[in-house]
Coordinates of C-alpha atoms and ligand atoms in Angstrom, one line a residue:
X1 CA 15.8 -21.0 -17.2
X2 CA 15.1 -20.9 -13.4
X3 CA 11.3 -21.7 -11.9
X4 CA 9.4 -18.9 -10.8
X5 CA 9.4 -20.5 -7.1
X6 CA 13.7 -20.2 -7.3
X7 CA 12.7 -16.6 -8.7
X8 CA 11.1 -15.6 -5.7
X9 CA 13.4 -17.1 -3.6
X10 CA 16.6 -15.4 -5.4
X11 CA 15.0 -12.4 -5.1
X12 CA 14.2 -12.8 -1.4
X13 CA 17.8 -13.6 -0.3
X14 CA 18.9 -10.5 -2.3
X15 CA 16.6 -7.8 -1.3
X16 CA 18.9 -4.3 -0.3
X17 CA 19.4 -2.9 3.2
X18 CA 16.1 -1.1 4.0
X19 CA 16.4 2.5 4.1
X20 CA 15.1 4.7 6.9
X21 CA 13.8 8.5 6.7
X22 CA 11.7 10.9 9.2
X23 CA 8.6 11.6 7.1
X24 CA 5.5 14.2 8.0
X25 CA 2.3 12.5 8.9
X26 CA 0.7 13.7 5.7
X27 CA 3.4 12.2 3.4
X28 CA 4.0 8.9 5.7
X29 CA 0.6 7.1 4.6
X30 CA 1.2 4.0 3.3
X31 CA 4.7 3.8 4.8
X32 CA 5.8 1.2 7.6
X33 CA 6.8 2.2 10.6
X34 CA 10.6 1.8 11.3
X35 CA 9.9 2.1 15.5
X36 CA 7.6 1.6 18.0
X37 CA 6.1 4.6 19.2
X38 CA 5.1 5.3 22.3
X39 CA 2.4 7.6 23.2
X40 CA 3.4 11.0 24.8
X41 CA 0.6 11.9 26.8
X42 CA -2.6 10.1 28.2
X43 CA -5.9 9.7 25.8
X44 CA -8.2 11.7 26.5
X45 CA -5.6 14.1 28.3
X46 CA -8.3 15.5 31.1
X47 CA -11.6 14.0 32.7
X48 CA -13.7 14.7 29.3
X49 CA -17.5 14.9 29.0
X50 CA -19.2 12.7 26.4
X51 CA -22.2 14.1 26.5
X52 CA -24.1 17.2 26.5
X53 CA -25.2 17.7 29.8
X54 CA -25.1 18.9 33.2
X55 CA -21.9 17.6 35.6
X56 CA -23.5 17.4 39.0
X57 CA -21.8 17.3 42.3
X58 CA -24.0 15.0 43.1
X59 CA -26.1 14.6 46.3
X60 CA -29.3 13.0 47.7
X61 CA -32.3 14.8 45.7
X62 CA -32.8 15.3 41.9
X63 CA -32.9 19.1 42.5
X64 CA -29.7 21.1 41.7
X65 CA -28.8 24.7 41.3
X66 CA -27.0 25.6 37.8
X67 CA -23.9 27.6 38.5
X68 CA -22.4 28.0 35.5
X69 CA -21.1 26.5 31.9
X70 CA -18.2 24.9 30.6
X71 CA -17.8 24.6 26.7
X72 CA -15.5 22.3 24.6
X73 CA -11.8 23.9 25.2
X74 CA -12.7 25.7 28.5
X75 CA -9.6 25.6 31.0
X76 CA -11.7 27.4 33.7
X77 CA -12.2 25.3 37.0
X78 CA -15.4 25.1 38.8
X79 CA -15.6 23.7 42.2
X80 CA -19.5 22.0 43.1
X81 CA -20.9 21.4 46.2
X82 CA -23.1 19.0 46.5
X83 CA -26.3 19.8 44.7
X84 CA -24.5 22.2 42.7
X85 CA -24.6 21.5 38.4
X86 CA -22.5 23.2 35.5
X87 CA -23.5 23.1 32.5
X88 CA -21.3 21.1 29.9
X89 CA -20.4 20.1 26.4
X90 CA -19.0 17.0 25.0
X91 CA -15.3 17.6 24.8
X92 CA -15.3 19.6 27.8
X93 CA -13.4 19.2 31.0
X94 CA -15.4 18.0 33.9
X95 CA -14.5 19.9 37.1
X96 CA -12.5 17.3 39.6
X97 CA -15.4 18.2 41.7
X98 CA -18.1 16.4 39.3
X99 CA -18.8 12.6 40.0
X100 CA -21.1 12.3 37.4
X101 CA -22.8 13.8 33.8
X102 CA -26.3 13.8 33.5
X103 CA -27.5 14.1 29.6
X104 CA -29.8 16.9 28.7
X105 CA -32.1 14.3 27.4
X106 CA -32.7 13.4 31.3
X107 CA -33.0 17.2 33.0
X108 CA -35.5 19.8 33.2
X109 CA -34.5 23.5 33.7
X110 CA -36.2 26.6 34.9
X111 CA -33.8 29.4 35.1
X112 CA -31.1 28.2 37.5
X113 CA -32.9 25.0 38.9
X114 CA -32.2 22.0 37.2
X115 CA -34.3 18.8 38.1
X116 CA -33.1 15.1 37.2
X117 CA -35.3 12.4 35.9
X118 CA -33.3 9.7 37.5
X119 CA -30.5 9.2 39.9
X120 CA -27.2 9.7 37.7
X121 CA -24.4 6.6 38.2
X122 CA -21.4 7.4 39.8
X123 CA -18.8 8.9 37.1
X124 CA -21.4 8.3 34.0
X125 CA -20.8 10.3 30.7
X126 CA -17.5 10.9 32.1
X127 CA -14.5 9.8 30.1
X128 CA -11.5 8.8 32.6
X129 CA -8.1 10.5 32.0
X130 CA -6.5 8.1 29.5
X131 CA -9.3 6.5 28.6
X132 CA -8.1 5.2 25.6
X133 CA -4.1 5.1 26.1
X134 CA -1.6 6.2 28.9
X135 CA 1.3 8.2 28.6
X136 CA 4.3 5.6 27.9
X137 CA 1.6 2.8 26.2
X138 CA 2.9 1.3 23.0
X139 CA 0.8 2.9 20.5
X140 CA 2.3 1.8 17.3
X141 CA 4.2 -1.3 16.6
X142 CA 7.5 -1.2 14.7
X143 CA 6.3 -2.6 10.9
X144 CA 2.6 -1.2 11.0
X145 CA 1.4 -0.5 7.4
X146 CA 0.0 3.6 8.2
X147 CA -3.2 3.7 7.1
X148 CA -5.8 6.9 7.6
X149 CA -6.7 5.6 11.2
X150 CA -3.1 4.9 12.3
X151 CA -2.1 8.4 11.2
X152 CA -5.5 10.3 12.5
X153 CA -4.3 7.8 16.0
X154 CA -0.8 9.4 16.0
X155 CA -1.9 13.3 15.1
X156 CA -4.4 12.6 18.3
X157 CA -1.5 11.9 20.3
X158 CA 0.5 15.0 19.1
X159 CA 2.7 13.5 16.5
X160 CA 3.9 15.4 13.6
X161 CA 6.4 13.1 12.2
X162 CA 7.2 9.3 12.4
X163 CA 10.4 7.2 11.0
X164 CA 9.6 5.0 8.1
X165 CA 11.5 2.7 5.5
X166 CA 11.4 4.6 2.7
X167 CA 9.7 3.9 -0.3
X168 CA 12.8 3.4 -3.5
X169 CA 12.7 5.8 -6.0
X170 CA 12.1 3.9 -9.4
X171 CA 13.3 4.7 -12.6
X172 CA 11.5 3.7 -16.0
X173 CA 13.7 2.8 -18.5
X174 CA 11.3 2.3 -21.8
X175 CA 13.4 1.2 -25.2
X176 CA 12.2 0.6 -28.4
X177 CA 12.5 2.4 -31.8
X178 CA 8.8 1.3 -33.1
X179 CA 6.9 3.7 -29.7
X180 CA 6.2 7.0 -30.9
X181 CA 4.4 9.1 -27.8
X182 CA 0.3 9.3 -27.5
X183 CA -1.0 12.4 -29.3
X184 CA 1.6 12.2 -31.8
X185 CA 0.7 10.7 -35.7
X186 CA 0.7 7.0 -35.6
X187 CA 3.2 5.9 -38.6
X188 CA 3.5 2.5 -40.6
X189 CA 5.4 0.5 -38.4
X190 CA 5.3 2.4 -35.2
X191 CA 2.8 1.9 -32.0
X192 CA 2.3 3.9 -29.1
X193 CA 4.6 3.4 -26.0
X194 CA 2.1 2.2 -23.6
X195 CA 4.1 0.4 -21.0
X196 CA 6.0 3.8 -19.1
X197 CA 2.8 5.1 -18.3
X198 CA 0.8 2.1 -17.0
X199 CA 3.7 1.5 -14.9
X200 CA 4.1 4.3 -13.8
X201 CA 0.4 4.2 -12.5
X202 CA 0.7 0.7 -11.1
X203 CA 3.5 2.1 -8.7
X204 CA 1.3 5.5 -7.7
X205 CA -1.9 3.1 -7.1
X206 CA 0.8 1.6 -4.4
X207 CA 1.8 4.7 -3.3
X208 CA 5.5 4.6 -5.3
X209 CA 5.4 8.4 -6.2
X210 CA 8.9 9.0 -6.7
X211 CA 9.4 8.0 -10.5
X212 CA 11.2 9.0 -13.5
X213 CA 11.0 7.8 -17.0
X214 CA 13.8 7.6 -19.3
X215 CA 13.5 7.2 -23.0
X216 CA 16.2 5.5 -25.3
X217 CA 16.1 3.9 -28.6
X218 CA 17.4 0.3 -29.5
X219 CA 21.1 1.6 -29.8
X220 CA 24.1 -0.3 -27.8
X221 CA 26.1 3.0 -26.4
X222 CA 22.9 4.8 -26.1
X223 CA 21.3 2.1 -23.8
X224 CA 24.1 1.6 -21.9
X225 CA 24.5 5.5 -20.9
X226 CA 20.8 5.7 -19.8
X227 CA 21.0 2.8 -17.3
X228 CA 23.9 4.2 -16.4
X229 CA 22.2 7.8 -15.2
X230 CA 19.1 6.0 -14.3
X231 CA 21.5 3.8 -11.5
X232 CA 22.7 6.6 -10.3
X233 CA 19.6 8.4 -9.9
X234 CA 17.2 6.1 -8.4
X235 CA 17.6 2.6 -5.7
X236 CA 15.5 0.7 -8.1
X237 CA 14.8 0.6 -12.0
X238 CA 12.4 -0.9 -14.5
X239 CA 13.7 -1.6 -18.0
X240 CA 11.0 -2.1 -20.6
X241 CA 11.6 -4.2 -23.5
X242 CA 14.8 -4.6 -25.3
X243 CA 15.5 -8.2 -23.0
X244 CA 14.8 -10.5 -25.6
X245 CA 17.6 -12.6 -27.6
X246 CA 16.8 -10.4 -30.6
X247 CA 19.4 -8.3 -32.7
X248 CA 18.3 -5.2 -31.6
X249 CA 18.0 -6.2 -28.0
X250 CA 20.5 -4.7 -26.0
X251 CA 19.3 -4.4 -22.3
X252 CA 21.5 -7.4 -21.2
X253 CA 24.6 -6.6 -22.8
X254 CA 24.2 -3.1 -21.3
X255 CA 23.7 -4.7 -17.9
X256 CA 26.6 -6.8 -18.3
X257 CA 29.1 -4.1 -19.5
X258 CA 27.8 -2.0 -16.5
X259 CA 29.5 -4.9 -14.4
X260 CA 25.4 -5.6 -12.9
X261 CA 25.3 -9.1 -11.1
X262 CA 22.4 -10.7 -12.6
X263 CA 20.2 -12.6 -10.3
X264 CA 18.6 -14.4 -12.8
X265 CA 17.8 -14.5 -16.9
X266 CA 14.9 -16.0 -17.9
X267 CA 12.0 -17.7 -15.9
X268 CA 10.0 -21.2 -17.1
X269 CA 6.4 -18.8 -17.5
X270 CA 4.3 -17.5 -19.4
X271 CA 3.6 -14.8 -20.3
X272 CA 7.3 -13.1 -19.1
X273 CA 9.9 -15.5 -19.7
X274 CA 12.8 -12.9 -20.7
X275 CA 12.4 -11.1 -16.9
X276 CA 15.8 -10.6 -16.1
X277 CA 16.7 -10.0 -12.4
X278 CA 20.0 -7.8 -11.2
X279 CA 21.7 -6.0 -8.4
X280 CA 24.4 -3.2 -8.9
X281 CA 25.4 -2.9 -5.0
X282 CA 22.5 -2.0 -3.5
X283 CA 20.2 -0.9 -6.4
X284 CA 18.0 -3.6 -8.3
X285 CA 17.2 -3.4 -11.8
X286 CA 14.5 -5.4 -13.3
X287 CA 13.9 -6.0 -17.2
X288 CA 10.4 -6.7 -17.8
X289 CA 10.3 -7.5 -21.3
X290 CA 8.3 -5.1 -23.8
X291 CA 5.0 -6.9 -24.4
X292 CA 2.7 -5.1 -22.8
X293 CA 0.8 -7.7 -20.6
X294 CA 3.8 -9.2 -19.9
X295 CA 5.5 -6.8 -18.1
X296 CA 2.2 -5.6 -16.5
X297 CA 1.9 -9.5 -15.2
X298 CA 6.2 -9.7 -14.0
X299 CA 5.1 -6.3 -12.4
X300 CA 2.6 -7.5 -9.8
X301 CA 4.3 -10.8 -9.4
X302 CA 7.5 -9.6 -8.8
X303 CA 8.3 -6.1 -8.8
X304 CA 5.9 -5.0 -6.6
X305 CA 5.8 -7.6 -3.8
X306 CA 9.8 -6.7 -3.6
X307 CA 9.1 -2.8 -3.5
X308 CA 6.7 -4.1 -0.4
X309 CA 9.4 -5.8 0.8
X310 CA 12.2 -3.5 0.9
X311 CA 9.7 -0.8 2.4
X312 CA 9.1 -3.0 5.4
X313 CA 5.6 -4.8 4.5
X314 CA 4.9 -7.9 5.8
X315 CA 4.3 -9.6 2.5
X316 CA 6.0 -12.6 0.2
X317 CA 6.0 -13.2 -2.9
X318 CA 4.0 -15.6 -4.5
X319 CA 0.7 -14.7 -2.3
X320 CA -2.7 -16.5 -3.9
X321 CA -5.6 -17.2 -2.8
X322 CA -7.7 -19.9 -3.8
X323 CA -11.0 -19.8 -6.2
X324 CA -13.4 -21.7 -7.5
X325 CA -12.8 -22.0 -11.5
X326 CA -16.5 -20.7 -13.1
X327 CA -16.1 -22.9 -16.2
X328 CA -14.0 -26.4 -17.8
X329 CA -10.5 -25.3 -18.9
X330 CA -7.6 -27.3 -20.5
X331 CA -4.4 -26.5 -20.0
X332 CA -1.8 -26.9 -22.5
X333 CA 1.6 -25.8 -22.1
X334 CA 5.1 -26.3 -21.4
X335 CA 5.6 -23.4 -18.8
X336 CA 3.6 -22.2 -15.6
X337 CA 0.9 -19.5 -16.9
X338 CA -0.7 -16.7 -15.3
X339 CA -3.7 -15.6 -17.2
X340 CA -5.9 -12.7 -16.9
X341 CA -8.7 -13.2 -15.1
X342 CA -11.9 -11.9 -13.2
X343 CA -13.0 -13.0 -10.1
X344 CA -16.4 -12.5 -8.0
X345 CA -17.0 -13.5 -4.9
X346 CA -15.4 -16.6 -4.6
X347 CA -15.3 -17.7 -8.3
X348 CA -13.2 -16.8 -10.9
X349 CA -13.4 -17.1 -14.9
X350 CA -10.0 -17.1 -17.4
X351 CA -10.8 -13.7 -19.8
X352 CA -10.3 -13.7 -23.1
X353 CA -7.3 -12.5 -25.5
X354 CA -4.5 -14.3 -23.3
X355 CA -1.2 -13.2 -25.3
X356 CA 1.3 -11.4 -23.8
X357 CA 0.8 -8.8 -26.7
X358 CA -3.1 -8.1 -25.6
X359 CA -4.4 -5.6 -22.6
X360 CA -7.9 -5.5 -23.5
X361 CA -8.4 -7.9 -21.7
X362 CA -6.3 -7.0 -18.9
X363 CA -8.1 -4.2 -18.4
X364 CA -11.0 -6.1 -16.9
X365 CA -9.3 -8.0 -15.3
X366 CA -9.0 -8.3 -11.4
X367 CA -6.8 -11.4 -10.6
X368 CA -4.2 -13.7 -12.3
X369 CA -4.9 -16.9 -12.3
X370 CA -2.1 -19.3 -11.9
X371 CA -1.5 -22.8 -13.1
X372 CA 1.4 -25.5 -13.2
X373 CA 2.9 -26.9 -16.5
X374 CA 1.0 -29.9 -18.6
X375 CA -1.4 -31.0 -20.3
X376 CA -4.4 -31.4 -18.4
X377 CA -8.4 -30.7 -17.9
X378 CA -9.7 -28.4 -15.4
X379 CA -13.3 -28.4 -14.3
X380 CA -15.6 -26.0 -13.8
X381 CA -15.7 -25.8 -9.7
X382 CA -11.9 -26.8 -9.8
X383 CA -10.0 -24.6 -6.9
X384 CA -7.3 -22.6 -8.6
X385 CA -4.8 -19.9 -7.1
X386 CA -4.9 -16.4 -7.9
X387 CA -3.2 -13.4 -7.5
X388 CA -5.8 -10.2 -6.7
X389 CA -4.2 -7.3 -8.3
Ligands
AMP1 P1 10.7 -6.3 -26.9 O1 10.6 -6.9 -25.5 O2 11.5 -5.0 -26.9 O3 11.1 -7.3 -27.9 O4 9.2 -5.9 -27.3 C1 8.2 -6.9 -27.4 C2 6.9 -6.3 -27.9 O5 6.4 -5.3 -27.0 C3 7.1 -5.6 -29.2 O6 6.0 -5.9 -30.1 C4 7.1 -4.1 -28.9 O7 6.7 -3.3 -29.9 C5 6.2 -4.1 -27.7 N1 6.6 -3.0 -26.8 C6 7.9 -2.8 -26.3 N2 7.9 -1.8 -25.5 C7 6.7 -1.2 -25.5 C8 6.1 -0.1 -24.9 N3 6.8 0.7 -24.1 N4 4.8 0.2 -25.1 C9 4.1 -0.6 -25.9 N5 4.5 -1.7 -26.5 C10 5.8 -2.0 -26.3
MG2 MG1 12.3 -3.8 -28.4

């Protein structure tokens, strides 16, 4: 049984060759950037007004005779003399002519005279061709996370698609003879299969939309076959349940027989000690083991930050952050824990209905609180680490 810290580490010196694919703005969001990107063209691209107004060619007096207008998207060109005014819109181009915008808060007009209030400032309300960025500035870095500004930045600059690491596709392997499906008659001995659906929901709340779930029941040849198709049919995949060192538990040998270089078996926690680690060239498989909570937990501790990883986040595993503990707490036990928890603010309390069996809890839950091994008392105002999920 390896520590969760040689866990993290395995995993990190065993993450796959990140993939690469060109990827419309619309479907890159929460994708990383495989290249800098330079901007094509200058920000704004023309002398743009920012206010409504009048551009002036502008002279001694506050007297000027209105000669035309120029609306948002106008290409025409008008040439001022001095004391001559256009009337403009923001977004429009102000003529080359113009040294300055007066706002319409600060004119009077009476038919074609227009009379200032004050002197205008040399080139005020005008924004300066690439204002914002020149043509050839970096405007992305290589690694940026694309978020709803980045992309609205890139479609400003004309781009309509951007190289990303691509997100794996992920199949969910669920096993287990007791799971009947939702909606159908619950049975003595049988309980609904929760754990392909909530995992499949944890991936889609991190944008990991490319999933399939397989189905199989606790049978050697039958397990076997399904990895097998799920390997070939996705980079990563999720086994639930069937990892444990019962009878009836055959995700191991299947992964052996399927010739799958384990990374590791078994990690000193709780809850998820089965959580077997593997590589098959450069797919990983994960087998979270079947208790709900428990393979929710080995989810956002390890799954997940690995995803991130192999899509180009800059991320590690094992990221906390500390809290203040809201109440006294002992802890008792021979493995590292991490418990379901709440935090506010900067406090945090340990919920309720801790076994690995239980998501009631869970449910409310914002933030795993982690402690070390041993017997010991923790006090209320204690700093603990927690993972926010
Ligand atoms: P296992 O890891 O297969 O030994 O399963 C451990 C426990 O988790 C058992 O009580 C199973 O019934 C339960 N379990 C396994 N898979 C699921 C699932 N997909 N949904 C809900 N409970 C499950
Ligand atoms: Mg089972």
């Amino acid at each position: 049984m390896i520590t969760i810290q040689e866990a993290f580490s395995i995993l990190k010196n065993n993450l796959p060759e990140p993939k690469l694919e060109m990827l419309s703005l619309a479907k890159a969001k929460k994708h990383t950037l495989a290249e800098d990107l330079i901007a094509p063209i200058c920000m704004p691209p023309f002398r743009q007004s920012a206010m409504d107004g009048f551009a002036l060619g502008v002279h001694e007096g506050l007297v000027y005779e209105i000669i035309g207008e120029i609306k948002a998207g106008d290409d025409h060109q008008v040439v001022l003399k001095a004391g001559q005014a256009v009337k403009i819109f923001t977004g429009a181009p102000v003529p080359d002519s113009a040294t300055a915008v007066m706002q319409i808060e600060k004119v009077r007009v009476s038919g074609a005279t227009l009379t200032l209030e004050e002197q205008p400032k040399f080139q005020m309300n005008i924004r300066p061709i690439g204002e914002q960025n020149l043509k050839g500035d970096l405007a992305l870095k290589k690694g940026t996370l694309l978020n709803a500004a980045c992309i609205g930045f890139l479609a400003g600059l004309g781009f309509t698609e951007v190289l990303v690491y691509q997100k794996s596709k992920i199949g969910i392997l669920v096993t287990g003879n007791e799971l009947i499906l939702p909606g159908l008659p619950l049975k003595h001995g049988k309980i609904y299969e929760s754990n392909s659906i909530m995992l499949d929901i944890a991936l889609q709340e991190s944008f990991y939309e490319n999933t399939t779930v397989y189905y199989v029941n606790d049978d050697f040849e039958n397990t076997k076959n399904k990895i097998a198709d799920a390997l070939v049919e996705n980079d990563v995949i999720l086994i639930s349940g069937g990892i444990s060192v019962g009878d009836y538990d055959f995700v191991e040998k299947a992964l052996e027989t399927l010739k799958v270089k384990r990374l590791f078996y078994k990690v000193k926690q709780k809850p998820g000690k089965p959580l077997f680690a593997g590589k098959l060239k450069d797919k990983m498989i994960f087998a979270l083991p079947g208790n709900p909570a428990a393979s929710l937990t080995c989810f956002y501790v390890y799954v997940l930050p690995t995803l991130q990883m192999i899509s180009g986040y800059t991320i590690e595993y094992g990221q906390t952050v500390s809290k203040k503990l809201t109440h006294d707490f002992v802890v008792s036990n021979a493995r590292n824990q991490f418990l379901k928890a709440h935090i506010i603010g900067d406090e945090v309390t340990v919920l309720t209905h801790q076994n690995s069996s239980m998501l009631n809890t869970f449910s409310t839950s914002n933030g795993l609180m982690y402690v070390e091994d041993g017997g010991y008392q923790l006090t209320k105002g204690d700093l603990v680490e927690v993972y926010v999920i």
